[in-house]
XYZ file of C-alpha atoms in Angstrom:
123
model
C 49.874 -32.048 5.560
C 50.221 -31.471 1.627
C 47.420 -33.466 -0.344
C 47.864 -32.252 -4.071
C 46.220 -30.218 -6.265
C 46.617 -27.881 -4.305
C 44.557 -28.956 -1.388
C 46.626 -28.800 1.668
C 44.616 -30.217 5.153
C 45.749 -28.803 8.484
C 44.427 -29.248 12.275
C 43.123 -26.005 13.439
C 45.231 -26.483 16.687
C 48.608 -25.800 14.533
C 49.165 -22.630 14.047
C 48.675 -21.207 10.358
C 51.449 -21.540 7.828
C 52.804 -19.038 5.287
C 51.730 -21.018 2.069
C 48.080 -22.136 3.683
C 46.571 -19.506 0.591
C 42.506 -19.595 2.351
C 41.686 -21.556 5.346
C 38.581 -23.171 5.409
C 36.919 -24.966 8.361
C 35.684 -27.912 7.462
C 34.031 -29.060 10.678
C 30.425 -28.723 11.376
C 30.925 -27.846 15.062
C 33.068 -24.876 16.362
C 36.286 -26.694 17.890
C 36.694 -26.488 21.496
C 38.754 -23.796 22.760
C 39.707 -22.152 19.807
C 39.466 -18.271 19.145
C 38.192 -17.573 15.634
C 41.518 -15.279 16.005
C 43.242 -18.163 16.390
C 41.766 -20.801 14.349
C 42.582 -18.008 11.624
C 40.323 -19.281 9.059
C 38.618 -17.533 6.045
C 35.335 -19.315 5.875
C 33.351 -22.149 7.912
C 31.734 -24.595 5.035
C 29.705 -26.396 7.668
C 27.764 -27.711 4.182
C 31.153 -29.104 3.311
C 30.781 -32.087 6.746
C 28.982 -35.430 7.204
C 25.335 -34.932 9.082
C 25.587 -35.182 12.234
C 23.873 -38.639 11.938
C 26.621 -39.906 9.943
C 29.226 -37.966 12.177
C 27.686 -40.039 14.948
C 26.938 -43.311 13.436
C 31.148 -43.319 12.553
C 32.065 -42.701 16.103
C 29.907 -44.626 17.164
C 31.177 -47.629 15.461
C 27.952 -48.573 13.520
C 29.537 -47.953 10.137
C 32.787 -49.425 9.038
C 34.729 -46.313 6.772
C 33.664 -47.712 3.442
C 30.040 -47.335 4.474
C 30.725 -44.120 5.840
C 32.672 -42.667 2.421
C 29.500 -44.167 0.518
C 27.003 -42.039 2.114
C 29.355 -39.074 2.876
C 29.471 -38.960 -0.851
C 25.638 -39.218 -1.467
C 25.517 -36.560 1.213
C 28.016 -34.280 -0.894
C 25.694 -34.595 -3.596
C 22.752 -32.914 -2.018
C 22.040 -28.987 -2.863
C 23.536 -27.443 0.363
C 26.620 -29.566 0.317
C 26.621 -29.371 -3.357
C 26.832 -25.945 -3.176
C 29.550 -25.623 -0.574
C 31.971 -28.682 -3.068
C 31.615 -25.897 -5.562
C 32.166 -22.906 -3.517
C 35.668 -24.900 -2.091
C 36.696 -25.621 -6.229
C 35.887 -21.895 -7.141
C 38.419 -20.959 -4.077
C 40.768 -23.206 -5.442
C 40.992 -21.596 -9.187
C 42.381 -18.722 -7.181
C 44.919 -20.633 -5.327
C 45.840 -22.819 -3.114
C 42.865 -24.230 -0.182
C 44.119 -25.411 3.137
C 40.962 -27.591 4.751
C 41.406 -26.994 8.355
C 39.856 -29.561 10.936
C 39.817 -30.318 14.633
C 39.664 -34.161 14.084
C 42.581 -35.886 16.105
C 43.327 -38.319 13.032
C 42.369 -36.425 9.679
C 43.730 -39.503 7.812
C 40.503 -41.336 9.097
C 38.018 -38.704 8.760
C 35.671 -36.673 6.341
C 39.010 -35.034 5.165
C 40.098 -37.615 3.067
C 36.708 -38.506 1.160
C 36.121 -34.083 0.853
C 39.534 -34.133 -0.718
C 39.248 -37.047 -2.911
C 35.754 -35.772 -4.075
C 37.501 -32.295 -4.953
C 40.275 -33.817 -7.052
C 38.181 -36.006 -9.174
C 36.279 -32.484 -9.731
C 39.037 -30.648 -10.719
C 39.716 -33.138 -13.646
């Protein structure tokens, strides 16, 4: 799934893809059944995900998404996932980024906000 600017985001259950450049997990738990042979990625930016408060309070239906992007946001503002945003834009002066996620829907996830974050960085 192409996103621009050269961001690409991929489920970790399809297998890897010529063009993917790095793969970076962007999950902060391990996806089920996967071999870090096959998941094939090049780093884990746990840094990079929603706490696992917010992870919860979204599934659990206590935040609509607009709530959720709001304080995913604040959240990618803090030093550690500071830190990992600019760690992901440094990868992508180099090339191309594929996010890789085990979400079922990454339309409706973290994804989207982590991706719209990075393009606003890149100018």
């Amino acid at each position: 799934m192409k996103r621009g600017s050269g961001w690409q985001v991929r489920r970790v259950y399809d297998p890897p893809e010529p063009g993917d450049g790095r793969r970076v997990l962007v999950d902060r738990l391990w996806p089920r059944g996967v071999s870090k042979e096959r998941a094939a990625v090049d780093e884990w930016l746990k840094d990079a995900t929603p706490s696992n408060g917010l992870r919860s309070a979204l599934h659990a239906g206590e935040l609509d998404f607009a709530e959720f992007r709001d304080r995913y946001r604040a959240e990618l503002a803090e030093p550690g996932p500071a830190q990992a945003v600019e760690r992901l834009l440094e990868m992508a002066r180099a090339g191309t980024v594929t996010l890789v996620t085990a979400v079922q829907d990454p339309g409706r996830s973290h994804v989207p906000v982590l991706v719209e974050l990075l393009e606003q960085r890149q100018g």
